[in-house]
Amino acid sequence: MTSPTHPKAPRYLQRGLFDGLKNFRGLEARISALATAQERGEAFEVFAEAYLATVAVEKAKQVWPGASVPPSVRKRLALTIGDNGRGRHL
């Protein structure tokens, strides 16, 4: 497995946020307990990166969290940087 690329991954791994989880409900509870919406979003992004990196996903060759998507890919997919919850943003 490759190392995580999300810049906040070390923070949540050191805090043990994902340690000993048995199911998605447990993950939801831990993430919901984080203090801010920003933290909750970052923690879920870290989880999503790890999930996609470890589970066989057909046609997914690479996973880039947040603003780490290469500019050429952002341009090709017409993605902009920002998070407003309405799609097509990084």
mmCIF file of C-alpha atoms in Angstrom:
data_model
loop_
_atom_site.group_PDB
_atom_site.id
_atom_site.type_symbol
_atom_site.label_atom_id
_atom_site.label_comp_id
_atom_site.label_asym_id
_atom_site.label_seq_id
_atom_site.Cartn_x
_atom_site.Cartn_y
_atom_site.Cartn_z
ATOM 1 C CA MET A 1 0.000 0.000 0.000
ATOM 2 C CA THR A 2 1.210 3.482 -0.779
ATOM 3 C CA SER A 3 1.549 6.205 1.813
ATOM 4 C CA PRO A 4 -1.433 8.537 2.203
ATOM 5 C CA THR A 5 -1.228 11.757 0.226
ATOM 6 C CA HIS A 6 -3.853 13.747 2.102
ATOM 7 C CA PRO A 7 -1.996 16.431 4.074
ATOM 8 C CA LYS A 8 -4.127 15.809 7.188
ATOM 9 C CA ALA A 9 -3.713 12.019 7.195
ATOM 10 C CA PRO A 10 -0.907 11.994 9.805
ATOM 11 C CA ARG A 11 -3.025 14.085 12.171
ATOM 12 C CA TYR A 12 -5.963 11.689 12.181
ATOM 13 C CA LEU A 13 -3.791 8.577 12.191
ATOM 14 C CA GLN A 14 -1.819 9.834 15.219
ATOM 15 C CA ARG A 15 -5.077 10.589 17.024
ATOM 16 C CA GLY A 16 -6.154 6.971 16.447
ATOM 17 C CA LEU A 17 -9.377 8.026 14.739
ATOM 18 C CA PHE A 18 -9.528 4.831 12.677
ATOM 19 C CA ASP A 19 -8.067 2.395 15.230
ATOM 20 C CA GLY A 20 -10.142 -0.681 16.028
ATOM 21 C CA LEU A 21 -13.147 0.231 13.898
ATOM 22 C CA LYS A 22 -15.537 -2.656 13.301
ATOM 23 C CA ASN A 23 -18.047 -1.028 10.957
ATOM 24 C CA PHE A 24 -19.002 2.143 9.125
ATOM 25 C CA ARG A 25 -21.417 3.165 11.883
ATOM 26 C CA GLY A 26 -18.470 3.370 14.281
ATOM 27 C CA LEU A 27 -16.569 5.525 11.808
ATOM 28 C CA GLU A 28 -19.582 7.824 11.432
ATOM 29 C CA ALA A 29 -19.831 8.219 15.196
ATOM 30 C CA ARG A 30 -16.152 9.111 15.555
ATOM 31 C CA ILE A 31 -16.197 11.572 12.686
ATOM 32 C CA SER A 32 -19.456 13.147 13.913
ATOM 33 C CA ALA A 33 -17.823 13.752 17.298
ATOM 34 C CA LEU A 34 -15.094 15.949 15.800
ATOM 35 C CA ALA A 35 -15.359 19.601 16.781
ATOM 36 C CA THR A 36 -15.750 21.344 13.429
ATOM 37 C CA ALA A 37 -17.256 20.705 10.018
ATOM 38 C CA GLN A 38 -13.784 21.215 8.531
ATOM 39 C CA GLU A 39 -12.325 18.463 10.736
ATOM 40 C CA ARG A 40 -15.213 16.150 9.906
ATOM 41 C CA GLY A 41 -14.702 16.734 6.184
ATOM 42 C CA GLU A 42 -10.950 16.223 6.376
ATOM 43 C CA ALA A 43 -11.318 13.023 8.401
ATOM 44 C CA PHE A 44 -13.787 11.618 5.885
ATOM 45 C CA GLU A 45 -11.451 12.544 3.014
ATOM 46 C CA VAL A 46 -8.615 10.677 4.750
ATOM 47 C CA PHE A 47 -10.876 7.650 5.199
ATOM 48 C CA ALA A 48 -12.065 7.801 1.571
ATOM 49 C CA GLU A 49 -8.492 7.931 0.266
ATOM 50 C CA ALA A 50 -7.519 4.883 2.343
ATOM 51 C CA TYR A 51 -10.665 3.005 1.334
ATOM 52 C CA LEU A 52 -10.170 3.645 -2.371
ATOM 53 C CA ALA A 53 -6.471 2.749 -2.114
ATOM 54 C CA THR A 54 -7.167 -0.612 -0.449
ATOM 55 C CA VAL A 55 -10.365 -1.817 -2.118
ATOM 56 C CA ALA A 56 -10.367 -2.965 -5.717
ATOM 57 C CA VAL A 57 -12.251 -0.296 -7.633
ATOM 58 C CA GLU A 58 -12.640 -1.039 -11.297
ATOM 59 C CA LYS A 59 -11.090 1.624 -13.527
ATOM 60 C CA ALA A 60 -9.681 3.633 -10.585
ATOM 61 C CA LYS A 61 -5.976 3.864 -11.326
ATOM 62 C CA GLN A 62 -5.173 6.690 -8.914
ATOM 63 C CA VAL A 63 -6.850 8.592 -6.100
ATOM 64 C CA TRP A 64 -6.039 12.221 -5.318
ATOM 65 C CA PRO A 65 -7.544 13.851 -2.240
ATOM 66 C CA GLY A 66 -8.695 17.451 -2.311
ATOM 67 C CA ALA A 67 -6.508 19.963 -4.078
ATOM 68 C CA SER A 68 -3.768 17.422 -4.869
ATOM 69 C CA VAL A 69 -5.426 16.557 -8.196
ATOM 70 C CA PRO A 70 -2.884 17.408 -10.907
ATOM 71 C CA PRO A 71 -3.718 20.589 -12.845
ATOM 72 C CA SER A 72 -3.978 18.675 -16.139
ATOM 73 C CA VAL A 73 -6.644 16.379 -14.659
ATOM 74 C CA ARG A 74 -8.522 19.314 -13.077
ATOM 75 C CA LYS A 75 -8.600 21.051 -16.446
ATOM 76 C CA ARG A 76 -9.705 17.934 -18.358
ATOM 77 C CA LEU A 77 -12.541 17.291 -15.875
ATOM 78 C CA ALA A 78 -13.436 20.992 -15.478
ATOM 79 C CA LEU A 79 -12.878 20.846 -11.713
ATOM 80 C CA THR A 80 -12.272 23.926 -9.620
ATOM 81 C CA ILE A 81 -10.719 24.136 -6.178
ATOM 82 C CA GLY A 82 -13.198 24.780 -3.395
ATOM 83 C CA ASP A 83 -15.657 22.904 -1.242
ATOM 84 C CA ASN A 84 -19.235 24.046 -1.329
ATOM 85 C CA GLY A 85 -20.936 20.633 -1.335
ATOM 86 C CA ARG A 86 -22.479 21.159 -4.760
ATOM 87 C CA GLY A 87 -20.188 18.972 -6.840
ATOM 88 C CA ARG A 88 -17.458 19.462 -9.455
ATOM 89 C CA HIS A 89 -15.207 21.142 -6.896
ATOM 90 C CA LEU A 90 -12.116 19.897 -5.124
#
